[in-house]
Short mmCIF file of C-alpha atoms and ligand atoms in Angstrom, two decimals:
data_model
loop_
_atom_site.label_atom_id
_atom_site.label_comp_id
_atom_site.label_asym_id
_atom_site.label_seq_id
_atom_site.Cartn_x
_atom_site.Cartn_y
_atom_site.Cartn_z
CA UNK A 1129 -18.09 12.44 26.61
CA UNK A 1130 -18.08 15.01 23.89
CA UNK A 1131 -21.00 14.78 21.95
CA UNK A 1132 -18.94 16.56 18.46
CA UNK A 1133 -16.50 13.62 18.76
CA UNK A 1134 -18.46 10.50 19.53
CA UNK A 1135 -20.04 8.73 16.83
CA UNK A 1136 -23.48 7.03 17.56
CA UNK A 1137 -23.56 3.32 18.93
CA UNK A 1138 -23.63 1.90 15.73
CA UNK A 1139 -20.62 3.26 14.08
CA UNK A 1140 -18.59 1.08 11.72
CA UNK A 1141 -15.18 1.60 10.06
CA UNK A 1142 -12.88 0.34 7.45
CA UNK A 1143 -9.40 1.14 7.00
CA UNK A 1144 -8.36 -0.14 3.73
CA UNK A 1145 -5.12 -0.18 1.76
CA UNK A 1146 -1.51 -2.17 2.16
CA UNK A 1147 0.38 -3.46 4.59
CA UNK A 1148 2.55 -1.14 5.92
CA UNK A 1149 -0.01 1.94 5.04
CA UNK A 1150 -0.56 2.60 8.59
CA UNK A 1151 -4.16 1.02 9.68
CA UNK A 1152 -2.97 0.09 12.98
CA UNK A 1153 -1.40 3.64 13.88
CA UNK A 1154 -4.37 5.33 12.66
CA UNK A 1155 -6.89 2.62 13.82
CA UNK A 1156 -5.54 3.17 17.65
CA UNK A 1157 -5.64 7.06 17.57
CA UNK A 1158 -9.20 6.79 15.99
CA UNK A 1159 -10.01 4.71 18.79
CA UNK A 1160 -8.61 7.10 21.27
CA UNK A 1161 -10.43 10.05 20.14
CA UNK A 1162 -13.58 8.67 18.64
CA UNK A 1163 -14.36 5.54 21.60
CA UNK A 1164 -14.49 3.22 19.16
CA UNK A 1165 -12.53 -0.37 19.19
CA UNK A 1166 -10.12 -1.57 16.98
CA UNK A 1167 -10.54 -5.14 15.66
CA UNK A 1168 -7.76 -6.22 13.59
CA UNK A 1169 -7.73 -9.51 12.31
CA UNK A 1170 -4.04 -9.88 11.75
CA UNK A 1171 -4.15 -9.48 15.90
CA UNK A 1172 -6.93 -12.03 16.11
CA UNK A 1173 -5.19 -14.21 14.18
CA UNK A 1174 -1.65 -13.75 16.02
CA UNK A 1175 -3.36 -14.22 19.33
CA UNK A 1176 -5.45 -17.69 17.53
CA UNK A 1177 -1.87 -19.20 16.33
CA UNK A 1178 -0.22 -17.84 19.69
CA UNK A 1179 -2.93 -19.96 21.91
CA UNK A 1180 -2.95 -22.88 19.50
CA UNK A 1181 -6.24 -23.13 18.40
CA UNK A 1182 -7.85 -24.88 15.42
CA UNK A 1183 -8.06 -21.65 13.69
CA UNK A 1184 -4.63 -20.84 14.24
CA UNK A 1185 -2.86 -24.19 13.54
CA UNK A 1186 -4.67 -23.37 10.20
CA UNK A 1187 -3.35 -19.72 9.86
CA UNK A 1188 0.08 -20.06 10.90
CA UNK A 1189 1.85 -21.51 7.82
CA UNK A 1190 -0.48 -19.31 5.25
CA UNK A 1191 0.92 -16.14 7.29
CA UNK A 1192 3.96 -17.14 7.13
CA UNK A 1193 4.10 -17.63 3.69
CA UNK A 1194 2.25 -13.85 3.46
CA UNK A 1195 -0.84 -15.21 2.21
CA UNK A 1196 -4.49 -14.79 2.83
CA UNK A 1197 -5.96 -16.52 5.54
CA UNK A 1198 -9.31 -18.77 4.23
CA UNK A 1199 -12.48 -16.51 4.16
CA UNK A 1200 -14.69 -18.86 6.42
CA UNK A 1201 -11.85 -18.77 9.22
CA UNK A 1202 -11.17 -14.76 8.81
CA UNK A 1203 -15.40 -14.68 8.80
CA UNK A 1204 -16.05 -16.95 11.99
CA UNK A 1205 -13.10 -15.02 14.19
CA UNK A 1206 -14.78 -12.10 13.19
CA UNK A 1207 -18.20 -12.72 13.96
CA UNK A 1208 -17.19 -14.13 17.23
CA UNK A 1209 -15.52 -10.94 18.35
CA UNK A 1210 -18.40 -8.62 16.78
CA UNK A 1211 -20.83 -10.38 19.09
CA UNK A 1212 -18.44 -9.09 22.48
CA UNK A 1213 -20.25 -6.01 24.13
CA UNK A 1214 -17.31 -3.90 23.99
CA UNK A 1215 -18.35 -3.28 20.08
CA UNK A 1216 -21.55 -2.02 20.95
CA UNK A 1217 -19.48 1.42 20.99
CA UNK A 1218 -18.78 1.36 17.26
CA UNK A 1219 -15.59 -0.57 15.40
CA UNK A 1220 -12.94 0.41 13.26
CA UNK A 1221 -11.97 -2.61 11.00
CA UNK A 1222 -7.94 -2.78 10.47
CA UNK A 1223 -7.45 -5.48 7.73
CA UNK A 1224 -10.58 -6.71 7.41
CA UNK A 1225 -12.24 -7.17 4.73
CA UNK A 1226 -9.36 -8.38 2.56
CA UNK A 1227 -11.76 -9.84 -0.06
CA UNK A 1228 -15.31 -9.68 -1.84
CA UNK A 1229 -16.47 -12.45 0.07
CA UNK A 1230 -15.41 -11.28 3.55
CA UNK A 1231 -16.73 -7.77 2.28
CA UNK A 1232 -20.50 -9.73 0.96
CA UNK A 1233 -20.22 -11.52 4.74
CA UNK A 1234 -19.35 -8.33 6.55
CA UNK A 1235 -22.37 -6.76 4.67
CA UNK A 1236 -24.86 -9.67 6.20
CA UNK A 1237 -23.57 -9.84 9.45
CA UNK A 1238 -23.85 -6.17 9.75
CA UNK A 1239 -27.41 -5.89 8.06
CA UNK A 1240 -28.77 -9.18 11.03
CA UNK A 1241 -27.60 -6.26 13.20
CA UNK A 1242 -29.18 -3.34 11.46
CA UNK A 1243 -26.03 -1.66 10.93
CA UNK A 1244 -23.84 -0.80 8.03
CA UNK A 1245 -20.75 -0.03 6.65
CA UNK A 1246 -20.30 4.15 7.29
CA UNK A 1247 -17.23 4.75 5.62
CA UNK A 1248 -14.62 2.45 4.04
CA UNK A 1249 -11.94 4.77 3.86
CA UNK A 1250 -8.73 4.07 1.37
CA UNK A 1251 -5.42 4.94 2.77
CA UNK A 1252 -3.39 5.78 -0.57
CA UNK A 1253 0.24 4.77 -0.82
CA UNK A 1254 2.99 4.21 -3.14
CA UNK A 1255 4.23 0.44 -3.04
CA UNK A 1256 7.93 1.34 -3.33
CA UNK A 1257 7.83 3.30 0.27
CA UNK A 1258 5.59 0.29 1.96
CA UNK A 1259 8.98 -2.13 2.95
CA UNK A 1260 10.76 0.56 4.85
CA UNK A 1261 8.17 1.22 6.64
CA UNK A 1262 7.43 -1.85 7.42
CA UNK A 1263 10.50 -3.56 7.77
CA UNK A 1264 11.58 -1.33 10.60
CA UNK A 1265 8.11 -1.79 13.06
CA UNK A 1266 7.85 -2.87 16.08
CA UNK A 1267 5.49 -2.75 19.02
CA UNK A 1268 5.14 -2.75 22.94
CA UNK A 1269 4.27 -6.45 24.30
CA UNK A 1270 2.32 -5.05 26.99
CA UNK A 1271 0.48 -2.20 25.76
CA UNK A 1272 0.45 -2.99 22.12
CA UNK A 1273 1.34 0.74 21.24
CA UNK A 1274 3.30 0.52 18.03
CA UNK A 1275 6.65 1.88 17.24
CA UNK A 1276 9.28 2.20 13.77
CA UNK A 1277 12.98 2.64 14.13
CA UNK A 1278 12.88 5.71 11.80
CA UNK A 1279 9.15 6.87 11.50
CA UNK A 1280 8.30 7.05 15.51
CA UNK A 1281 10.85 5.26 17.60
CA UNK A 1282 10.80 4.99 21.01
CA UNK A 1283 11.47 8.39 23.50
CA UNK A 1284 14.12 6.14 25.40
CA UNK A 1285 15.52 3.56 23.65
CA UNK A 1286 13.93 -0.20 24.03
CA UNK A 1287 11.19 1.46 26.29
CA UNK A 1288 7.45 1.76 26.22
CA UNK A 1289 6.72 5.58 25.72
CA UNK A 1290 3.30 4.57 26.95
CA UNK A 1291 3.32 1.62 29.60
CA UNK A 1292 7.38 2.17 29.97
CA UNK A 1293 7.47 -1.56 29.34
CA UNK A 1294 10.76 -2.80 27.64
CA UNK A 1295 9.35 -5.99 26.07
CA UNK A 1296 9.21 -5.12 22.39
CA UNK A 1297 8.01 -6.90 19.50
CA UNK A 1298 8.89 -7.91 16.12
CA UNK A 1299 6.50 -9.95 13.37
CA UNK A 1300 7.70 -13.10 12.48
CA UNK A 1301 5.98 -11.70 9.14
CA UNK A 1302 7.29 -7.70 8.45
CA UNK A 1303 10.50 -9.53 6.57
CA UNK A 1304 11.25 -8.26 2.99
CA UNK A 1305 10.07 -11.59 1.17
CA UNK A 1306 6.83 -12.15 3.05
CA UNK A 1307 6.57 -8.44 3.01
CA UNK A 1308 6.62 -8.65 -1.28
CA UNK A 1309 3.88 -11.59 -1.08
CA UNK A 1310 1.73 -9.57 1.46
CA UNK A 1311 1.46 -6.38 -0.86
CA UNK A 1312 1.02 -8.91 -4.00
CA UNK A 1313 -1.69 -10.34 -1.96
CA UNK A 1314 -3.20 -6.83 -1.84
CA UNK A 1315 -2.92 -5.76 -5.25
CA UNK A 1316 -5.29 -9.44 -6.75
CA UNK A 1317 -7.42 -9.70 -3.51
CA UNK A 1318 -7.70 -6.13 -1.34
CA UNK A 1319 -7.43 -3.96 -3.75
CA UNK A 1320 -10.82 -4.48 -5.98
CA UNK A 1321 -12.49 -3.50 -2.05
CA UNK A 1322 -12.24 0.08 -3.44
CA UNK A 1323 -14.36 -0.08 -6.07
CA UNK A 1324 -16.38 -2.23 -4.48
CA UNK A 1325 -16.90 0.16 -1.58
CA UNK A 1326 -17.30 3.18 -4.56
CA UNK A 1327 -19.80 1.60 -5.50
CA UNK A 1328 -22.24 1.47 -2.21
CA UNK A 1329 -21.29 4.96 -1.82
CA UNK A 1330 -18.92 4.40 1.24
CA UNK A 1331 -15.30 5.35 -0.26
CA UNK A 1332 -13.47 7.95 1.15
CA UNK A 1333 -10.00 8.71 -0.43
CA UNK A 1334 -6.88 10.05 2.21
CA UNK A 1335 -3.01 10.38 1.43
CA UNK A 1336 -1.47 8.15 3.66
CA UNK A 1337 2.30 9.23 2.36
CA UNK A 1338 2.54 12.03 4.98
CA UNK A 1339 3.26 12.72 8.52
CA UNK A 1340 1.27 10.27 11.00
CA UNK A 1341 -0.22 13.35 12.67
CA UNK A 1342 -0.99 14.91 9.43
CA UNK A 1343 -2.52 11.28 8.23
CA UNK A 1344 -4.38 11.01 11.78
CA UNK A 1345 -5.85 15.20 11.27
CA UNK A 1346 -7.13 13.83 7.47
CA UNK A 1347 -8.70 11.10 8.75
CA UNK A 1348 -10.53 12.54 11.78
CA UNK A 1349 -11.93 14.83 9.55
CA UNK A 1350 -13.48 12.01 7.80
CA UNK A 1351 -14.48 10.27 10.59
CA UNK A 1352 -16.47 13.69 12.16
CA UNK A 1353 -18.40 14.02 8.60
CA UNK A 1354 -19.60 10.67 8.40
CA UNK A 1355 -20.57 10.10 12.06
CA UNK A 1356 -22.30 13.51 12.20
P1 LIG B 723 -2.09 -7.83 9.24
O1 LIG B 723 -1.76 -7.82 10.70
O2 LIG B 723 -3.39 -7.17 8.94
O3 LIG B 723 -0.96 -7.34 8.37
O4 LIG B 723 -2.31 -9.38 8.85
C1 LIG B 723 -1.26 -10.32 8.98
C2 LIG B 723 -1.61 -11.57 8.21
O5 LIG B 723 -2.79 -12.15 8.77
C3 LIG B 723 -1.92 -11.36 6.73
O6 LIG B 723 -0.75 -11.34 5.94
C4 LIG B 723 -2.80 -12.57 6.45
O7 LIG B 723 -2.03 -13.75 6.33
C5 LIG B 723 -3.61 -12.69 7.73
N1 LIG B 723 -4.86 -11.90 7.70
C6 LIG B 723 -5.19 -10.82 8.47
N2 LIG B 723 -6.42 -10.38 8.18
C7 LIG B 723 -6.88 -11.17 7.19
C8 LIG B 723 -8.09 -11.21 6.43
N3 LIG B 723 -9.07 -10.30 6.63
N4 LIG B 723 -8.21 -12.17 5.49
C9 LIG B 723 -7.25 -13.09 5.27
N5 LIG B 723 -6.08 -13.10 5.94
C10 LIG B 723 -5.90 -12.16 6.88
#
């Protein structure tokens, strides 16, 4: 591998900001080029309520409705997939955490590992452009690789550019009302993270408005710095 590009074992990312700001794009080129793994707990969550488990019969209305899913269940699914080898390598954190407490919990469960945060890095927005982009996502059902009508749409239409699978996906959650409730969520609940992480000296700042090669080049350079 190539030492300038891979971070040391115990690298750990956050993505922060809105829905619809990008942290899944950006989280799966990071992945690509830095060898690190994505956890998202949105996808945790989907694949809980998808499989019917406890945790999911207890997320599956709240997401719905565009809420935030209880800390302790957000915490445990977390924890659970921290402990899998494959994050040995170093994670990048999509949408988690979405509150102080998961943020205090994140900080403990790191710390029992000797770890910490290296960068919790703010993907800036403007609320007004966050429901077209979301509104017209969707993603590959095979490969996961993810996809917007306007923003990056397929190369041939209804087909995986990736996998060439043709099962695509829609959330049952990028709708305009739940949409609206999601970014409220953000603004009382996600949104104090950035101060929070100012504070312990992790924030990094990037415009998210452009270009998602120009967003990916921005954050890269981030990711080199603080994994030098
Ligand atoms: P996402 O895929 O990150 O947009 O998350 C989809 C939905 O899953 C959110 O609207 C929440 O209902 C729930 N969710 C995902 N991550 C968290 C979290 N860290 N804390 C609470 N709820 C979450």
């Amino acid at each position: 591998m190539d030492g300038a590009t891979t971070p040391t074992a115990a690298t750990v990312l956050i993505l922060l900001g809105p829905p619809g700001a990008g942290k899944g794009t950006q989280a799966r080129m990071l992945e690509e080029k830095f060898g690190l793994v994505q956890l998202s707990t949105g996808d945790l969550l989907r694949e809980a309520v998808a499989a019917g488990t406890d945790a999911g019969k207890a997320a599956k209305a709240v997401m719905e409705a565009g809420d935030l899913v209880s800390d302790d269940i957000v915490i445990a699914i977390l924890r659970d997939r921290l402990e899998e080898p494959d994050c040995a390598k170093g994670v990048i954190l999509d949408g988690f955490p979405r509150t102080t407490v998961q943020a205090d919990a994140l900080g403990a469960l790191l710390e029992e590992r000797g770890q910490s945060v290296n960068a919790a890095i703010s993907m800036e927005v403007q609320d007004a452009a966050m429901v077209d982009r979301i509104s017209g996502r969707f993603t590959c059902g095979n490969c996961g690789e993810g996809y917007h009508d306007t923003f990056k749409p397929t190369a041939m239409s209804g087909t995986c550019d990736k996998c060439g699978s043709t099962e695509m996906k829609r959330r049952a959650d990028d709708n305009a009302e739940t949409v609206a409730q999601r970014l409220d969520a953000y603004h009382a609940q996600t949104a104090p993270l950035i101060a929070y992480y100012e504070r312990s000296g992790a924030l990094s700042r990037i415009d998210a408005m452009g270009a998602i090669e120009e967003i990916a080049s921005n954050l890269s350079q981030v990711v080199t710095k603080v994994t030098a």
